[in-house]
Amino acid sequence: MKALVKHAPGDGNLDILDVAEPPCGDNQVKVEIAFCGVCGTDIHVMHDTYRNFPPVILGHEFAGTVVEMGRSVTGVTRGERVAVLGATAVTCGKCQYCRSGNFVFCKDRRGMGHGVNGAFTRYVVVRPDQLYRVPAGFSLEEAAISEPFAAAVQAVTEVTRVRIGETALISGPGPIGLLCLKLLVAEGVKTIVAGAPGDGDRLEAARRFGADVVVNLGERKLLDAVMDETGGAGVDVALECAGHPSSVRGCLEALRPLGRYTQVAICGREVELPIDQLLYKQVTLSGSFCYTAKTWDRMMKIYAQGRIRLNDLISVKLPISEWRTAFDLCLDKKALKVLMYPED
Ligand SMILES: [Zn+2]
Ligand SMILES: [Zn+2]
Protein backbone atom coordinates (compact mmCIF):
# COMPACT_ATOMS: atom_id res chain seq x y z
CA MET A 1 0.00 0.00 0.00
CA LYS A 2 1.14 3.57 -0.66
CA ALA A 3 2.05 5.55 2.46
CA LEU A 4 3.54 8.92 3.33
CA VAL A 5 6.64 7.86 5.27
CA LYS A 6 9.24 9.78 7.24
CA HIS A 7 12.01 7.32 6.35
CA ALA A 8 15.05 8.80 8.10
CA PRO A 9 15.77 11.33 10.88
CA GLY A 10 16.54 14.97 10.07
CA ASP A 11 14.84 17.69 8.05
CA GLY A 12 12.77 16.31 5.16
CA ASN A 13 13.19 12.61 4.33
CA LEU A 14 9.47 12.35 3.64
CA ASP A 15 8.19 10.45 0.60
CA ILE A 16 5.39 8.29 -0.70
CA LEU A 17 6.69 4.72 -0.39
CA ASP A 18 5.23 1.29 -1.01
CA VAL A 19 4.90 -0.47 2.34
CA ALA A 20 3.51 -3.86 3.38
CA GLU A 21 -0.11 -3.95 4.55
CA PRO A 22 0.04 -4.53 8.34
CA PRO A 23 -1.24 -7.93 9.55
CA CYS A 24 -4.11 -7.84 12.08
CA GLY A 25 -2.94 -9.37 15.40
CA ASP A 26 -5.21 -11.43 17.67
CA ASN A 27 -6.01 -8.43 19.86
CA GLN A 28 -6.14 -5.88 17.06
CA VAL A 29 -8.59 -4.35 14.63
CA LYS A 30 -7.74 -3.34 11.08
CA VAL A 31 -9.26 -0.07 9.89
CA GLU A 32 -9.43 1.11 6.29
CA ILE A 33 -8.78 4.82 6.38
CA ALA A 34 -11.33 7.06 4.72
CA PHE A 35 -9.77 10.44 5.49
CA CYS A 36 -6.85 11.79 7.49
CA GLY A 37 -6.41 15.47 8.33
CA VAL A 38 -3.21 17.42 7.76
CA CYS A 39 -2.05 19.33 10.81
CA GLY A 40 0.84 21.56 11.89
CA THR A 41 2.35 18.64 13.77
CA ASP A 42 2.87 16.77 10.49
CA ILE A 43 4.87 19.69 9.17
CA HIS A 44 6.92 19.76 12.38
CA VAL A 45 7.61 16.04 11.97
CA MET A 46 8.72 16.70 8.38
CA HIS A 47 11.16 19.36 9.59
CA ASP A 48 12.16 17.20 12.57
CA THR A 49 11.00 19.87 15.04
CA TYR A 50 8.52 17.42 16.66
CA ARG A 51 9.72 14.13 18.21
CA ASN A 52 9.46 11.28 15.72
CA PHE A 53 10.68 7.72 15.26
CA PRO A 54 11.48 6.94 11.62
CA PRO A 55 10.69 4.98 9.62
CA VAL A 56 7.12 5.99 10.43
CA ILE A 57 3.94 6.67 8.45
CA LEU A 58 2.61 10.16 9.20
CA GLY A 59 -1.02 11.13 9.89
CA HIS A 60 -2.85 11.16 13.23
CA GLU A 61 -6.28 12.76 12.59
CA PHE A 62 -8.37 10.09 10.93
CA ALA A 63 -11.52 8.05 10.60
CA GLY A 64 -12.40 4.96 8.61
CA THR A 65 -14.16 1.62 8.50
CA VAL A 66 -13.40 -1.61 10.38
CA VAL A 67 -12.38 -4.29 7.87
CA GLU A 68 -10.93 -7.07 10.06
CA MET A 69 -10.85 -8.15 13.72
CA GLY A 70 -8.31 -10.37 15.48
CA ARG A 71 -9.71 -13.59 16.96
CA SER A 72 -9.62 -12.32 20.57
CA VAL A 73 -11.52 -9.12 19.77
CA THR A 74 -15.14 -8.87 20.83
CA GLY A 75 -17.68 -6.06 20.54
CA VAL A 76 -16.45 -4.76 17.20
CA THR A 77 -18.06 -5.59 13.86
CA ARG A 78 -16.84 -5.37 10.32
CA GLY A 79 -18.12 -2.28 8.51
CA GLU A 80 -18.38 -0.13 11.62
CA ARG A 81 -17.43 3.49 11.02
CA VAL A 82 -14.90 4.70 13.57
CA ALA A 83 -12.74 7.60 14.64
CA VAL A 84 -9.45 6.46 16.16
CA LEU A 85 -7.70 7.81 19.24
CA GLY A 86 -4.16 7.53 17.90
CA ALA A 87 -2.40 9.33 20.75
CA THR A 88 -2.69 6.33 23.04
CA ALA A 89 -1.10 3.79 20.67
CA VAL A 90 1.79 3.14 23.08
CA THR A 91 1.62 3.92 26.83
CA CYS A 92 3.03 2.16 29.90
CA GLY A 93 -0.41 1.62 31.46
CA LYS A 94 1.13 1.74 34.94
CA CYS A 95 2.21 5.30 35.75
CA GLN A 96 0.01 7.72 37.71
CA TYR A 97 -1.03 9.48 34.47
CA CYS A 98 -2.02 6.30 32.66
CA ARG A 99 -3.97 5.11 35.70
CA SER A 100 -5.85 8.40 36.05
CA GLY A 101 -6.77 8.56 32.35
CA ASN A 102 -4.30 11.36 31.63
CA PHE A 103 -2.27 9.11 29.32
CA VAL A 104 -0.94 12.05 27.28
CA PHE A 105 1.57 12.71 30.08
CA CYS A 106 2.91 9.13 30.16
CA LYS A 107 6.69 9.20 29.65
CA ASP A 108 6.55 6.08 27.47
CA ARG A 109 3.78 7.37 25.24
CA ARG A 110 4.09 7.19 21.48
CA GLY A 111 1.24 8.43 19.33
CA MET A 112 0.29 7.35 15.82
CA GLY A 113 1.73 9.39 12.97
CA HIS A 114 5.09 10.14 14.63
CA GLY A 115 5.75 7.54 17.36
CA VAL A 116 4.21 4.58 15.50
CA ASN A 117 2.69 4.22 12.04
CA GLY A 118 -0.17 6.60 11.29
CA ALA A 119 -2.88 7.07 8.72
CA PHE A 120 -1.62 8.71 5.53
CA THR A 121 -2.09 5.29 3.92
CA ARG A 122 -4.88 2.74 3.39
CA TYR A 123 -4.82 0.49 6.48
CA VAL A 124 -3.86 0.79 10.15
CA VAL A 125 -4.09 -1.78 12.93
CA VAL A 126 -5.11 -0.53 16.39
CA ARG A 127 -6.44 -1.84 19.71
CA PRO A 128 -10.23 -1.98 20.06
CA ASP A 129 -10.12 0.55 22.94
CA GLN A 130 -8.78 3.16 20.52
CA LEU A 131 -12.00 3.01 18.45
CA TYR A 132 -14.89 5.44 18.81
CA ARG A 133 -18.07 4.64 16.88
CA VAL A 134 -19.14 7.49 14.63
CA PRO A 135 -22.89 8.16 15.08
CA ALA A 136 -25.18 7.64 12.08
CA GLY A 137 -25.58 10.80 10.05
CA PHE A 138 -22.12 12.06 10.94
CA SER A 139 -19.74 11.71 7.99
CA LEU A 140 -16.27 10.15 8.01
CA GLU A 141 -14.92 13.42 6.61
CA GLU A 142 -16.16 15.19 9.73
CA ALA A 143 -15.06 12.36 12.01
CA ALA A 144 -11.52 12.73 10.64
CA ILE A 145 -11.44 16.08 12.49
CA SER A 146 -12.04 14.30 15.82
CA GLU A 147 -8.48 14.57 17.10
CA PRO A 148 -8.26 18.38 16.94
CA PHE A 149 -11.92 18.70 17.93
CA ALA A 150 -11.24 16.66 21.09
CA ALA A 151 -8.51 19.16 21.98
CA ALA A 152 -11.08 21.97 21.59
CA VAL A 153 -13.66 20.07 23.68
CA GLN A 154 -11.16 19.71 26.51
CA ALA A 155 -10.01 23.34 26.32
CA VAL A 156 -13.53 24.83 26.25
CA THR A 157 -15.67 22.49 28.34
CA GLU A 158 -13.22 20.83 30.74
CA VAL A 159 -10.33 23.21 31.36
CA THR A 160 -11.92 26.66 30.89
CA ARG A 161 -15.50 25.57 31.71
CA VAL A 162 -17.11 28.40 29.80
CA ARG A 163 -20.75 29.09 30.71
CA ILE A 164 -23.66 30.76 29.02
CA GLY A 165 -23.76 34.45 29.93
CA GLU A 166 -20.00 34.80 29.71
CA THR A 167 -18.06 36.52 26.94
CA ALA A 168 -15.16 34.59 25.43
CA LEU A 169 -12.26 35.84 23.35
CA ILE A 170 -10.75 33.42 20.83
CA SER A 171 -7.43 34.81 19.67
CA GLY A 172 -6.38 33.03 16.48
CA PRO A 173 -8.95 31.73 13.94
CA GLY A 174 -7.02 28.64 12.80
CA PRO A 175 -8.70 25.21 12.82
CA ILE A 176 -8.43 24.82 16.62
CA GLY A 177 -9.74 28.34 17.25
CA LEU A 178 -12.69 27.71 14.91
CA LEU A 179 -13.45 24.38 16.60
CA CYS A 180 -13.48 26.15 19.98
CA LEU A 181 -15.79 28.73 18.42
CA LYS A 182 -18.26 26.04 17.30
CA LEU A 183 -18.48 24.72 20.86
CA LEU A 184 -18.93 28.18 22.36
CA VAL A 185 -21.63 29.10 19.85
CA ALA A 186 -23.48 25.83 20.59
CA GLU A 187 -23.29 26.63 24.31
CA GLY A 188 -24.76 30.08 23.72
CA VAL A 189 -21.67 31.98 24.81
CA LYS A 190 -20.96 35.42 23.37
CA THR A 191 -17.77 35.15 21.30
CA ILE A 192 -15.19 37.61 20.03
CA VAL A 193 -12.78 36.14 17.46
CA ALA A 194 -9.57 38.02 16.69
CA GLY A 195 -7.13 37.40 13.86
CA ALA A 196 -4.17 38.97 12.06
CA PRO A 197 -4.62 40.88 8.79
CA GLY A 198 -3.75 37.72 6.80
CA ASP A 199 -6.55 35.78 8.53
CA GLY A 200 -9.30 37.47 6.49
CA ASP A 201 -10.78 34.25 5.07
CA ARG A 202 -10.71 32.49 8.42
CA LEU A 203 -12.35 35.46 10.11
CA GLU A 204 -15.05 35.27 7.44
CA ALA A 205 -15.50 31.62 8.38
CA ALA A 206 -15.73 32.60 12.05
CA ARG A 207 -18.55 34.98 11.15
CA ARG A 208 -20.37 32.21 9.24
CA PHE A 209 -19.93 29.85 12.20
CA GLY A 210 -21.72 32.30 14.47
CA ALA A 211 -19.07 34.52 16.08
CA ASP A 212 -20.75 37.59 17.61
CA VAL A 213 -17.80 39.88 16.91
CA VAL A 214 -14.90 39.43 14.50
CA VAL A 215 -11.82 41.61 14.93
CA ASN A 216 -9.27 42.02 12.15
CA LEU A 217 -6.23 43.30 14.02
CA GLY A 218 -5.06 45.06 10.88
CA GLU A 219 -8.11 47.32 11.18
CA ARG A 220 -8.89 47.56 14.86
CA LYS A 221 -7.07 47.26 18.18
CA LEU A 222 -8.09 44.19 20.15
CA LEU A 223 -8.44 46.00 23.46
CA ASP A 224 -10.69 48.68 21.90
CA ALA A 225 -12.96 46.03 20.41
CA VAL A 226 -13.10 44.03 23.65
CA MET A 227 -13.89 47.08 25.78
CA ASP A 228 -16.60 48.21 23.34
CA GLU A 229 -18.23 44.79 23.39
CA THR A 230 -18.09 44.31 27.16
CA GLY A 231 -19.03 47.80 28.31
CA GLY A 232 -15.45 48.43 29.43
CA ALA A 233 -15.33 45.31 31.62
CA GLY A 234 -13.08 42.93 29.67
CA VAL A 235 -13.79 39.35 28.66
CA ASP A 236 -14.51 36.56 31.13
CA VAL A 237 -12.31 34.04 29.35
CA ALA A 238 -9.58 34.16 26.72
CA LEU A 239 -8.50 31.17 24.64
CA GLU A 240 -5.07 31.68 23.09
CA CYS A 241 -5.28 29.73 19.83
CA ALA A 242 -2.70 31.59 17.73
CA GLY A 243 0.53 30.61 19.46
CA HIS A 244 1.95 34.08 18.99
CA PRO A 245 3.52 36.35 21.65
CA SER A 246 1.37 39.35 20.69
CA SER A 247 -1.74 37.18 20.99
CA VAL A 248 -0.67 35.99 24.46
CA ARG A 249 -0.31 39.60 25.57
CA GLY A 250 -3.57 40.61 23.89
CA CYS A 251 -5.45 37.85 25.71
CA LEU A 252 -4.07 38.86 29.12
CA GLU A 253 -4.92 42.51 28.50
CA ALA A 254 -8.43 41.68 27.31
CA LEU A 255 -9.38 39.73 30.45
CA ARG A 256 -11.48 41.22 33.24
CA PRO A 257 -10.33 40.84 36.87
CA LEU A 258 -10.82 37.20 37.98
CA GLY A 259 -10.90 36.16 34.30
CA ARG A 260 -9.58 32.83 33.00
CA TYR A 261 -6.83 32.44 30.41
CA THR A 262 -6.25 29.14 28.62
CA GLN A 263 -3.23 28.39 26.43
CA VAL A 264 -4.49 26.18 23.62
CA ALA A 265 -1.90 26.78 20.88
CA ILE A 266 1.82 25.98 20.89
CA CYS A 267 4.04 29.07 20.72
CA GLY A 268 7.23 27.13 20.04
CA ARG A 269 9.38 29.80 21.64
CA GLU A 270 9.78 31.68 24.89
CA VAL A 271 7.29 34.50 25.42
CA GLU A 272 7.68 37.58 27.58
CA LEU A 273 4.57 38.04 29.74
CA PRO A 274 3.14 41.09 31.48
CA ILE A 275 3.14 38.84 34.54
CA ASP A 276 1.83 41.50 36.95
CA GLN A 277 -1.47 41.34 35.08
CA LEU A 278 -1.97 37.92 36.66
CA LEU A 279 -1.61 39.45 40.09
CA TYR A 280 -3.45 42.73 39.68
CA LYS A 281 -6.37 41.04 37.94
CA GLN A 282 -6.07 37.74 39.83
CA VAL A 283 -6.23 35.90 36.54
CA THR A 284 -6.35 32.10 36.40
CA LEU A 285 -3.82 30.88 33.86
CA SER A 286 -4.28 27.34 32.51
CA GLY A 287 -2.92 25.17 29.75
CA SER A 288 -4.89 22.58 27.81
CA PHE A 289 -2.95 19.79 26.13
CA CYS A 290 -4.73 17.15 24.06
CA TYR A 291 -7.56 15.30 25.84
CA THR A 292 -8.47 12.18 27.77
CA ALA A 293 -10.50 9.16 26.69
CA LYS A 294 -13.40 10.75 28.61
CA THR A 295 -13.13 13.79 26.34
CA TRP A 296 -13.54 11.49 23.34
CA ASP A 297 -16.67 9.93 24.89
CA ARG A 298 -18.11 13.40 25.39
CA MET A 299 -17.22 14.32 21.81
CA MET A 300 -19.13 11.32 20.44
CA LYS A 301 -22.20 12.45 22.39
CA ILE A 302 -21.79 15.93 20.89
CA TYR A 303 -21.70 14.35 17.41
CA ALA A 304 -24.76 12.23 18.17
CA GLN A 305 -26.80 15.23 19.30
CA GLY A 306 -26.19 16.83 15.91
CA ARG A 307 -26.02 20.45 17.05
CA ILE A 308 -22.44 20.81 15.87
CA ARG A 309 -21.42 19.87 12.33
CA LEU A 310 -17.89 20.07 11.00
CA ASN A 311 -18.34 19.80 7.19
CA ASP A 312 -17.90 23.51 6.70
CA LEU A 313 -14.39 23.32 8.19
CA ILE A 314 -13.13 21.09 5.40
CA SER A 315 -11.74 23.12 2.54
CA VAL A 316 -9.89 20.54 0.45
CA LYS A 317 -9.64 16.75 0.01
CA LEU A 318 -6.57 15.43 -1.82
CA PRO A 319 -5.03 11.98 -2.47
CA ILE A 320 -1.92 11.30 -0.37
CA SER A 321 0.34 11.57 -3.47
CA GLU A 322 -0.48 15.30 -3.43
CA TRP A 323 0.85 15.70 0.09
CA ARG A 324 3.13 18.60 -0.83
CA THR A 325 0.13 20.64 -1.99
CA ALA A 326 -1.79 19.58 1.12
CA PHE A 327 1.04 20.61 3.45
CA ASP A 328 1.39 23.98 1.68
CA LEU A 329 -2.36 24.55 2.00
CA CYS A 330 -2.17 23.75 5.71
CA LEU A 331 0.36 26.56 6.12
CA ASP A 332 -1.71 28.90 3.96
CA LYS A 333 -4.12 30.87 6.09
CA LYS A 334 -6.83 30.64 3.43
CA ALA A 335 -7.50 26.94 3.96
CA LEU A 336 -9.41 25.63 6.96
CA LYS A 337 -8.91 21.87 7.36
CA VAL A 338 -7.17 19.87 4.63
CA LEU A 339 -7.93 16.13 4.42
CA MET A 340 -6.06 13.45 2.49
CA TYR A 341 -7.35 10.04 1.40
CA PRO A 342 -5.55 6.82 0.41
CA GLU A 343 -4.89 5.69 -3.13
CA ASP A 344 -3.53 2.46 -4.59
ZN1 LIG B 1 -2.93 17.23 14.78
ZN1 LIG C 1 2.15 5.60 31.66
PDB file of N, CA, C and O and ligand atoms in Angstrom, residues 39-41 60-61 147-148 337, ligand 1:
ATOM      1  N   CYS A  39      -2.104  18.447   9.652  1.00  0.00           N
ATOM      2  CA  CYS A  39      -2.047  19.333  10.810  1.00  0.00           C
ATOM      3  C   CYS A  39      -0.628  19.867  10.959  1.00  0.00           C
ATOM      4  O   CYS A  39       0.324  19.317  10.392  1.00  0.00           O
ATOM      5  N   GLY A  40      -0.475  20.946  11.686  1.00  0.00           N
ATOM      6  CA  GLY A  40       0.836  21.561  11.888  1.00  0.00           C
ATOM      7  C   GLY A  40       1.866  20.579  12.415  1.00  0.00           C
ATOM      8  O   GLY A  40       3.052  20.666  12.063  1.00  0.00           O
ATOM      9  N   THR A  41       1.413  19.624  13.226  1.00  0.00           N
ATOM     10  CA  THR A  41       2.347  18.635  13.773  1.00  0.00           C
ATOM     11  C   THR A  41       3.029  17.844  12.655  1.00  0.00           C
ATOM     12  O   THR A  41       4.218  17.538  12.743  1.00  0.00           O
ATOM     13  N   HIS A  60      -2.293  11.549  11.932  1.00  0.00           N
ATOM     14  CA  HIS A  60      -2.850  11.158  13.230  1.00  0.00           C
ATOM     15  C   HIS A  60      -4.296  11.613  13.430  1.00  0.00           C
ATOM     16  O   HIS A  60      -4.866  11.374  14.470  1.00  0.00           O
ATOM     17  N   GLU A  61      -4.895  12.266  12.433  1.00  0.00           N
ATOM     18  CA  GLU A  61      -6.278  12.757  12.585  1.00  0.00           C
ATOM     19  C   GLU A  61      -7.136  12.012  11.568  1.00  0.00           C
ATOM     20  O   GLU A  61      -7.239  12.447  10.430  1.00  0.00           O
ATOM     21  N   GLU A 147      -9.653  14.350  16.237  1.00  0.00           N
ATOM     22  CA  GLU A 147      -8.477  14.571  17.096  1.00  0.00           C
ATOM     23  C   GLU A 147      -8.348  16.051  17.478  1.00  0.00           C
ATOM     24  O   GLU A 147      -8.315  16.378  18.672  1.00  0.00           O
ATOM     25  N   PRO A 148      -8.316  16.975  16.514  1.00  0.00           N
ATOM     26  CA  PRO A 148      -8.262  18.378  16.937  1.00  0.00           C
ATOM     27  C   PRO A 148      -9.533  18.841  17.659  1.00  0.00           C
ATOM     28  O   PRO A 148      -9.468  19.681  18.562  1.00  0.00           O
ATOM     29  N   LYS A 337      -9.516  23.184   7.111  1.00  0.00           N
ATOM     30  CA  LYS A 337      -8.915  21.871   7.357  1.00  0.00           C
ATOM     31  C   LYS A 337      -8.692  21.166   6.022  1.00  0.00           C
ATOM     32  O   LYS A 337      -9.589  21.134   5.176  1.00  0.00           O
TER      33      LYS A 337
HETATM   34 ZN    ZN B   1      -2.926  17.232  14.778  1.00  0.00          ZN
END
